[in-house]
Amino acid sequence: MIYSMEQEKERMILVGVSEGNQMDAYASLKELEELAETAGAEVASKILQNREGIHPATYVGKGKLEEIRQLLYHLEADGVICDDELTPAQMKNLEEELSCKIVDRTLLILDIFASRARTSEGKLQVEMAQLKYRQARLVGLRSSLSRLGGGIGTRGPGEKKLEMDRRLISSRIAALRKELEEVRQHRDVLREGREKGNFRTAAIVGYTNAGKSTLLNVLTGAEVLEEDALFATLDPTTRLLDLPGGGEILLTDTVGFIRKLPHHLIDAFKSTLEEAVLADIIVHVVDASSPQMEEQMHVVYETLRELGAEGKPVVTLFNKQDKLEAEKSCKDLQADYSLRISAKTGQGLEEFRAVLEKILLEQQIYVERLYPYSEAGKIALIRRRGRLVSEEYLAEGIQVKAYVPKEIYGKI
């Protein structure tokens, strides 16, 4: 006899609050549904309440609370997922009122990150974010912290020691900070190596599931996991891209952004997101087939501002053109260049390479001059930091044609 060991999906009711903009609230709730499915849950029902503000004690009002209680019973649901980050008091009150598992948007995202992290750095960052979240909720989560199981919201460090007190969590966070600092230093060493090798960098940013990993794979053969799911890839990948004129640039895939991205995550993933802050060019990948395209672009720019990654050349790629049934207006007034592409079919990718090369050349100065042999050291600097187009050895010296970064022009 064969026994099936497949884990049964938890049936969850999604609950959101609209504080005015109903369209935005519906879009957020739809996204919560995708997050829940990514985490392995089955969505039994969705509820949206129109209120002037979130109820400070129970998230939703008294009448809606009774409606949820009835739905839990009739639909035989296992719990509730709220579309905002709950306070410890709200979490505690909802658990007491509804007698079921309560998960908020932040805990759901943290849970997905815990299941997606592959590298040691990714796992450290996720654990740091989870512990910070739990540290603030030790009182409110006292009953749920003692809950065992493999369901949503219980993955990661929670399985190691559920009854941690604040002192233990604080010491673990301090240890994680130390480990992450070592990882950051290692990343800095790698980055210095790139700078010495005169490699310019471009960070691929965008809303989750916009097609960033597909783009990196098609352009560089990176073999990063591609999946039609939120946060399919969590760990950054850097690959070298050859440009049409013979130049090269490093492309780095970063973690996807999402609306209401928890601050615990932004803080924990600082070293990963630093790739965007320190890059020479920002490549903003947009899912042109998404009905929420404009809102998603706004979220990306807000997150970049929060990280301090402003003032760089931005190339916006309106991806997934192959999915559009009709012509759609694709404009980004904040970008320096906008292109329509399809990472899947290859549409617009050669044009994209040409734009990257154009930006790199704009950041450099063309030099054509004769150096006496006594100044041959300057040519070594050009070779190291610029792009040598040609060099000709003549009786009177070395004839050089090259592109050099503006910051070294005075030295050569």
Coordinates of C-alpha atoms in Angstrom, one line a residue:
M1 CA 0.0 0.0 0.0
I2 CA 1.3 3.5 -0.9
Y3 CA 0.7 6.3 1.6
S4 CA 0.6 9.9 0.4
M5 CA 2.7 12.2 2.7
E6 CA 1.7 15.5 0.9
Q7 CA 1.0 18.3 3.4
E8 CA -2.6 19.5 3.4
K9 CA -3.0 23.1 2.3
E10 CA -4.2 25.6 5.0
R11 CA -7.5 27.3 4.0
M12 CA -7.2 31.0 4.8
I13 CA -9.6 33.9 4.7
L14 CA -8.0 37.2 3.5
V15 CA -9.1 40.4 5.1
G16 CA -8.3 44.0 4.0
V17 CA -9.3 47.5 5.0
S18 CA -10.0 50.2 2.4
E19 CA -9.4 53.7 3.8
G20 CA -10.6 55.6 0.8
N21 CA -9.0 54.3 -2.4
Q22 CA -11.0 51.2 -3.1
M23 CA -9.3 50.3 -6.4
D24 CA -5.9 50.3 -4.6
A25 CA -7.3 48.2 -1.7
Y26 CA -8.7 45.6 -4.1
A27 CA -5.3 45.4 -5.9
S28 CA -3.5 45.0 -2.6
L29 CA -5.9 42.2 -1.6
K30 CA -5.4 40.5 -5.0
E31 CA -1.6 40.7 -4.4
L32 CA -2.1 39.2 -0.9
E33 CA -3.9 36.3 -2.6
E34 CA -0.9 35.7 -4.8
L35 CA 1.4 35.9 -1.7
A36 CA -0.8 33.4 0.2
E37 CA -0.7 31.0 -2.7
T38 CA 3.1 31.4 -3.0
A39 CA 3.3 30.5 0.7
G40 CA 1.3 27.3 0.1
A41 CA -2.2 28.4 1.3
E42 CA -5.6 27.9 -0.3
V43 CA -7.7 31.1 -0.3
A44 CA -11.2 30.2 1.0
S45 CA -12.6 33.8 0.8
K46 CA -11.7 37.5 0.6
I47 CA -13.2 40.3 2.6
L48 CA -12.7 44.0 2.2
Q49 CA -14.1 46.5 4.7
N50 CA -14.5 50.2 3.9
R51 CA -13.5 52.3 7.0
E52 CA -12.1 55.7 7.7
G53 CA -9.2 54.0 9.4
I54 CA -8.0 50.7 10.7
H55 CA -9.6 49.7 14.0
P56 CA -6.9 50.1 16.6
A57 CA -7.9 47.1 18.7
T58 CA -9.2 44.5 16.1
Y59 CA -8.1 45.8 12.7
V60 CA -11.7 45.5 11.4
G61 CA -15.0 46.6 13.0
K62 CA -17.3 44.6 15.3
G63 CA -19.8 43.7 12.6
K64 CA -17.1 42.5 10.1
L65 CA -15.5 40.5 12.9
E66 CA -18.8 38.6 13.4
E67 CA -19.0 38.0 9.6
I68 CA -15.4 36.6 9.6
R69 CA -16.3 34.3 12.5
Q70 CA -19.3 32.9 10.6
L71 CA -17.2 32.4 7.4
L72 CA -14.5 30.6 9.4
Y73 CA -17.2 28.1 10.6
H74 CA -19.1 27.7 7.3
L75 CA -16.0 27.5 5.0
E76 CA -14.0 25.3 7.6
A77 CA -11.1 27.7 7.2
D78 CA -7.9 27.4 9.3
G79 CA -7.2 31.1 9.8
V80 CA -7.1 34.7 8.7
I81 CA -4.5 36.7 6.8
C82 CA -4.7 40.5 7.2
D83 CA -3.5 42.8 4.5
D84 CA -1.5 45.1 6.8
E85 CA 1.1 44.7 9.6
L86 CA -0.8 44.1 12.8
T87 CA 0.2 45.5 16.2
P88 CA 0.8 43.0 19.0
A89 CA -2.5 44.1 20.6
Q90 CA -4.4 43.6 17.3
M91 CA -2.9 40.2 16.8
K92 CA -3.7 39.1 20.4
N93 CA -7.3 40.4 20.2
L94 CA -8.0 38.8 16.9
E95 CA -6.7 35.4 18.1
E96 CA -9.0 35.7 21.2
E97 CA -12.0 36.8 19.2
L98 CA -11.7 34.3 16.3
S99 CA -9.9 31.4 18.0
C100 CA -7.8 30.7 14.9
K101 CA -4.4 31.3 13.4
I102 CA -3.9 35.0 12.6
V103 CA -1.2 36.0 10.1
D104 CA -0.5 39.5 8.9
R105 CA 1.1 40.7 5.6
T106 CA 4.5 41.1 7.1
L107 CA 4.6 37.6 8.6
L108 CA 3.4 36.1 5.3
I109 CA 6.2 37.8 3.3
L110 CA 8.8 36.8 5.9
D111 CA 7.5 33.2 5.6
I112 CA 7.9 33.2 1.8
F113 CA 11.4 34.7 2.2
A114 CA 12.3 31.9 4.7
S115 CA 11.3 29.2 2.2
R116 CA 13.1 30.9 -0.7
A117 CA 16.5 31.8 0.8
R118 CA 19.2 29.6 -0.6
T119 CA 22.5 31.2 0.2
S120 CA 23.9 31.5 3.8
E121 CA 23.6 35.3 3.5
G122 CA 19.9 35.1 2.4
K123 CA 19.2 32.8 5.4
L124 CA 20.9 35.1 7.8
Q125 CA 19.0 38.1 6.5
V126 CA 15.6 36.3 6.7
E127 CA 16.3 35.1 10.2
M128 CA 17.3 38.7 11.3
A129 CA 14.1 40.1 9.9
Q130 CA 11.9 37.3 11.5
L131 CA 13.5 37.8 14.9
K132 CA 13.1 41.6 14.8
Y133 CA 9.4 41.0 13.9
R134 CA 8.9 38.6 16.8
Q135 CA 10.9 40.7 19.3
A136 CA 8.3 43.5 19.0
R137 CA 5.5 41.0 19.4
L138 CA 6.7 38.7 22.2
V139 CA 3.7 39.6 24.5
G140 CA 1.1 39.6 21.7
L141 CA 2.4 36.3 20.3
R142 CA 2.7 34.5 23.6
S143 CA 0.0 31.9 22.7
S144 CA 1.0 31.6 19.0
L145 CA 4.7 31.3 19.8
S146 CA 4.0 28.0 21.5
R147 CA 2.2 26.6 18.4
L148 CA 4.1 23.9 16.5
G149 CA 3.7 22.9 12.9
G150 CA 4.7 23.4 9.4
G151 CA 2.1 25.9 8.4
I152 CA 2.3 29.5 7.2
G153 CA 4.1 31.8 9.6
T154 CA 6.0 29.0 11.5
R155 CA 9.0 28.5 9.2
G156 CA 12.5 29.7 9.9
P157 CA 13.9 30.5 13.4
G158 CA 10.5 30.0 15.0
E159 CA 11.0 26.2 14.6
K160 CA 14.3 26.3 16.4
K161 CA 13.1 27.7 19.7
L162 CA 9.6 29.1 20.0
E163 CA 9.7 30.2 23.6
M164 CA 12.6 32.7 23.2
D165 CA 12.5 35.7 25.6
R166 CA 13.7 39.1 24.7
R167 CA 17.2 38.6 26.1
L168 CA 17.8 35.5 23.9
I169 CA 16.4 37.2 20.8
S170 CA 18.5 40.3 21.4
S171 CA 21.7 38.2 21.7
R172 CA 20.8 36.2 18.6
I173 CA 20.2 39.4 16.6
A174 CA 23.6 40.8 17.8
A175 CA 25.2 37.5 16.6
L176 CA 23.5 37.8 13.2
R177 CA 24.5 41.4 12.8
K178 CA 28.1 40.4 13.3
E179 CA 27.8 37.6 10.7
L180 CA 26.1 39.9 8.3
E181 CA 28.8 42.5 8.8
E182 CA 31.4 39.9 7.8
V183 CA 29.4 39.0 4.7
R184 CA 29.1 42.8 3.9
Q185 CA 32.9 43.1 4.2
H186 CA 33.4 40.2 1.9
R187 CA 31.0 41.8 -0.6
D188 CA 33.0 45.1 -0.3
V189 CA 36.2 43.2 -1.2
L190 CA 34.5 41.7 -4.3
R191 CA 33.2 45.2 -5.2
E192 CA 36.7 46.7 -4.9
G193 CA 38.0 43.9 -7.2
R194 CA 35.4 44.9 -9.8
E195 CA 36.4 48.6 -9.5
K196 CA 40.0 47.7 -9.9
G197 CA 39.1 45.8 -13.0
N198 CA 37.2 48.9 -14.3
F199 CA 33.9 47.1 -14.4
R200 CA 30.9 49.3 -14.5
T201 CA 27.7 47.9 -12.8
A202 CA 24.0 48.0 -13.5
A203 CA 21.5 46.9 -10.9
I204 CA 18.3 45.3 -12.2
V205 CA 15.4 46.4 -10.0
G206 CA 11.7 46.1 -10.2
Y207 CA 8.5 44.9 -8.7
T208 CA 8.4 41.2 -7.8
N209 CA 7.6 38.9 -10.8
A210 CA 8.4 41.6 -13.4
G211 CA 10.8 39.3 -15.2
K212 CA 14.2 40.4 -13.8
S213 CA 15.6 36.9 -13.5
T214 CA 14.4 36.0 -17.0
L215 CA 16.2 39.1 -18.4
L216 CA 19.5 38.2 -16.6
N217 CA 19.3 34.6 -17.9
V218 CA 18.6 35.6 -21.5
L219 CA 21.3 38.3 -21.6
T220 CA 24.1 36.4 -19.7
G221 CA 23.1 32.7 -19.4
A222 CA 23.0 33.1 -15.6
E223 CA 20.7 30.1 -15.1
V224 CA 18.9 31.8 -12.2
L225 CA 15.5 30.2 -11.2
E226 CA 12.6 31.5 -13.3
E227 CA 9.1 31.1 -12.0
D228 CA 5.8 32.8 -12.4
A229 CA 5.5 33.5 -8.7
L230 CA 6.3 36.3 -6.2
F231 CA 9.8 36.3 -4.9
A232 CA 10.9 33.3 -7.0
T233 CA 14.5 34.5 -6.5
L234 CA 15.8 36.1 -3.3
D235 CA 19.6 36.0 -3.5
P236 CA 21.4 38.5 -5.8
T237 CA 23.3 37.2 -8.8
T238 CA 25.9 39.1 -10.7
R239 CA 27.0 38.3 -14.3
L240 CA 29.1 39.9 -17.0
L241 CA 27.3 41.3 -20.1
D242 CA 29.1 41.9 -23.4
L243 CA 28.1 45.1 -25.1
P244 CA 28.0 45.7 -29.0
G245 CA 31.1 47.9 -29.2
G246 CA 33.3 45.4 -27.3
G247 CA 32.7 46.9 -23.8
E248 CA 31.5 45.0 -20.8
I249 CA 29.2 45.7 -17.8
L250 CA 28.2 43.7 -14.7
L251 CA 24.5 43.1 -14.3
T252 CA 23.1 42.3 -10.8
D253 CA 19.7 40.9 -10.2
T254 CA 18.2 42.2 -6.9
V255 CA 15.3 41.1 -4.7
G256 CA 11.9 42.1 -6.0
F257 CA 10.0 45.1 -4.4
I258 CA 6.4 44.9 -3.3
R259 CA 3.9 47.4 -1.8
K260 CA 3.9 47.6 2.0
L261 CA 7.4 46.0 2.0
P262 CA 8.2 45.4 5.7
H263 CA 10.8 47.7 7.2
H264 CA 12.4 44.6 8.9
L265 CA 13.2 43.3 5.4
I266 CA 14.5 46.6 4.0
D267 CA 16.8 46.8 7.1
A268 CA 17.9 43.1 7.0
F269 CA 18.5 43.1 3.2
K270 CA 20.5 46.4 3.2
S271 CA 23.7 44.7 2.1
T272 CA 21.8 43.0 -0.8
L273 CA 20.0 46.1 -1.8
E274 CA 23.3 48.1 -1.6
E275 CA 23.9 46.7 -5.1
A276 CA 21.3 49.2 -6.3
V277 CA 22.7 52.0 -4.2
L278 CA 26.3 51.6 -5.5
A279 CA 25.5 50.7 -9.1
D280 CA 26.4 53.1 -12.0
I281 CA 23.1 52.4 -13.8
I282 CA 19.6 51.4 -12.6
V283 CA 17.7 49.0 -14.9
H284 CA 14.1 49.2 -13.9
V285 CA 12.1 46.2 -15.2
V286 CA 8.3 46.8 -15.4
D287 CA 5.6 44.2 -16.1
A288 CA 3.8 45.9 -18.9
S289 CA 1.0 43.3 -18.9
S290 CA 0.0 44.1 -15.3
P291 CA -3.1 46.2 -14.7
Q292 CA -1.3 47.8 -11.7
M293 CA 1.7 48.8 -13.8
E294 CA 1.7 52.5 -12.7
E295 CA 1.3 51.6 -9.0
Q296 CA 4.1 49.1 -9.2
M297 CA 6.4 51.6 -10.8
H298 CA 5.6 54.1 -8.0
V299 CA 6.4 51.5 -5.3
V300 CA 9.8 50.8 -7.0
Y301 CA 10.8 54.5 -7.1
E302 CA 9.6 55.0 -3.5
T303 CA 11.8 52.0 -2.3
L304 CA 14.8 53.3 -4.3
R305 CA 14.3 56.7 -2.6
E306 CA 14.1 55.1 0.8
L307 CA 17.4 53.2 0.0
G308 CA 19.1 56.4 -1.2
A309 CA 19.6 55.1 -4.8
E310 CA 18.7 58.3 -6.6
G311 CA 20.6 60.5 -9.1
K312 CA 21.7 57.6 -11.3
P313 CA 20.9 57.0 -15.0
V314 CA 17.7 55.0 -15.2
V315 CA 16.7 52.7 -18.0
T316 CA 13.1 51.5 -17.8
L317 CA 12.3 48.2 -19.6
F318 CA 8.6 47.7 -20.2
N319 CA 8.8 43.9 -20.2
K320 CA 6.3 41.1 -21.3
Q321 CA 5.3 42.9 -24.5
D322 CA 4.5 39.4 -25.9
K323 CA 1.6 39.2 -23.4
L324 CA -0.1 42.4 -24.5
E325 CA -3.1 41.9 -26.7
A326 CA -3.4 45.5 -27.8
E327 CA -1.1 48.6 -27.9
K328 CA -0.5 50.0 -24.4
S329 CA 0.9 53.3 -23.4
C330 CA 4.3 52.7 -21.7
K331 CA 5.8 55.9 -20.4
D332 CA 8.2 56.6 -17.5
L333 CA 8.9 60.3 -17.0
Q334 CA 11.4 59.6 -14.3
A335 CA 13.7 57.4 -16.5
D336 CA 16.4 58.6 -18.9
Y337 CA 15.6 55.9 -21.4
S338 CA 12.5 53.8 -21.9
L339 CA 12.3 50.7 -24.0
R340 CA 9.6 48.1 -24.9
I341 CA 11.1 44.6 -24.5
S342 CA 10.2 41.0 -24.1
A343 CA 12.8 38.9 -22.2
K344 CA 11.0 35.8 -23.4
T345 CA 11.1 36.5 -27.2
G346 CA 14.2 38.7 -27.2
Q347 CA 12.4 41.8 -28.5
G348 CA 14.3 45.0 -27.8
L349 CA 17.3 43.4 -26.1
E350 CA 19.9 44.5 -28.7
E351 CA 18.5 48.0 -28.4
F352 CA 18.9 47.7 -24.6
R353 CA 22.6 46.7 -24.9
A354 CA 23.2 49.7 -27.2
V355 CA 21.6 52.0 -24.6
L356 CA 23.8 50.6 -21.8
E357 CA 26.9 51.3 -24.0
K358 CA 25.7 54.8 -24.8
I359 CA 25.3 55.6 -21.1
L360 CA 28.7 54.3 -20.3
L361 CA 30.3 56.4 -23.1
E362 CA 28.4 59.5 -21.8
Q363 CA 30.1 58.9 -18.4
Q364 CA 33.5 58.9 -20.1
I365 CA 35.7 61.4 -22.0
Y366 CA 37.2 60.5 -25.4
V367 CA 41.0 61.1 -25.4
E368 CA 43.3 61.1 -28.5
R369 CA 46.9 62.1 -27.8
L370 CA 50.6 61.3 -28.1
Y371 CA 52.4 60.3 -24.9
P372 CA 56.2 60.4 -24.6
Y373 CA 57.7 57.0 -23.5
S374 CA 58.5 58.6 -20.1
E375 CA 54.7 58.9 -19.4
A376 CA 53.9 55.2 -20.2
G377 CA 52.5 54.9 -16.7
K378 CA 49.5 57.0 -17.7
I379 CA 48.6 54.5 -20.4
A380 CA 48.6 51.8 -17.7
L381 CA 46.1 53.9 -15.8
I382 CA 43.9 54.3 -18.9
R383 CA 44.1 50.5 -19.5
R384 CA 43.1 49.9 -15.8
R385 CA 40.3 52.5 -15.5
G386 CA 39.2 53.3 -19.0
R387 CA 38.8 51.6 -22.4
L388 CA 41.7 51.7 -24.8
V389 CA 40.5 51.9 -28.4
S390 CA 43.9 51.8 -30.0
E391 CA 47.6 52.4 -29.2
E392 CA 50.4 52.9 -31.8
Y393 CA 54.1 52.9 -31.0
L394 CA 55.9 55.7 -32.9
A395 CA 59.4 57.0 -32.7
E396 CA 58.3 60.1 -30.8
G397 CA 56.0 58.3 -28.4
I398 CA 52.8 56.3 -28.0
Q399 CA 49.7 57.4 -30.0
V400 CA 46.6 56.6 -27.9
K401 CA 42.8 56.7 -28.5
A402 CA 40.7 55.9 -25.5
Y403 CA 37.6 56.5 -23.4
V404 CA 38.4 57.4 -19.7
P405 CA 36.1 58.1 -16.7
K406 CA 35.7 61.8 -15.9
E407 CA 37.3 61.3 -12.5
I408 CA 40.7 60.3 -13.9
Y409 CA 40.8 62.7 -16.9
G410 CA 43.0 65.2 -14.9
K411 CA 45.6 62.5 -14.1
I412 CA 46.1 61.5 -17.7

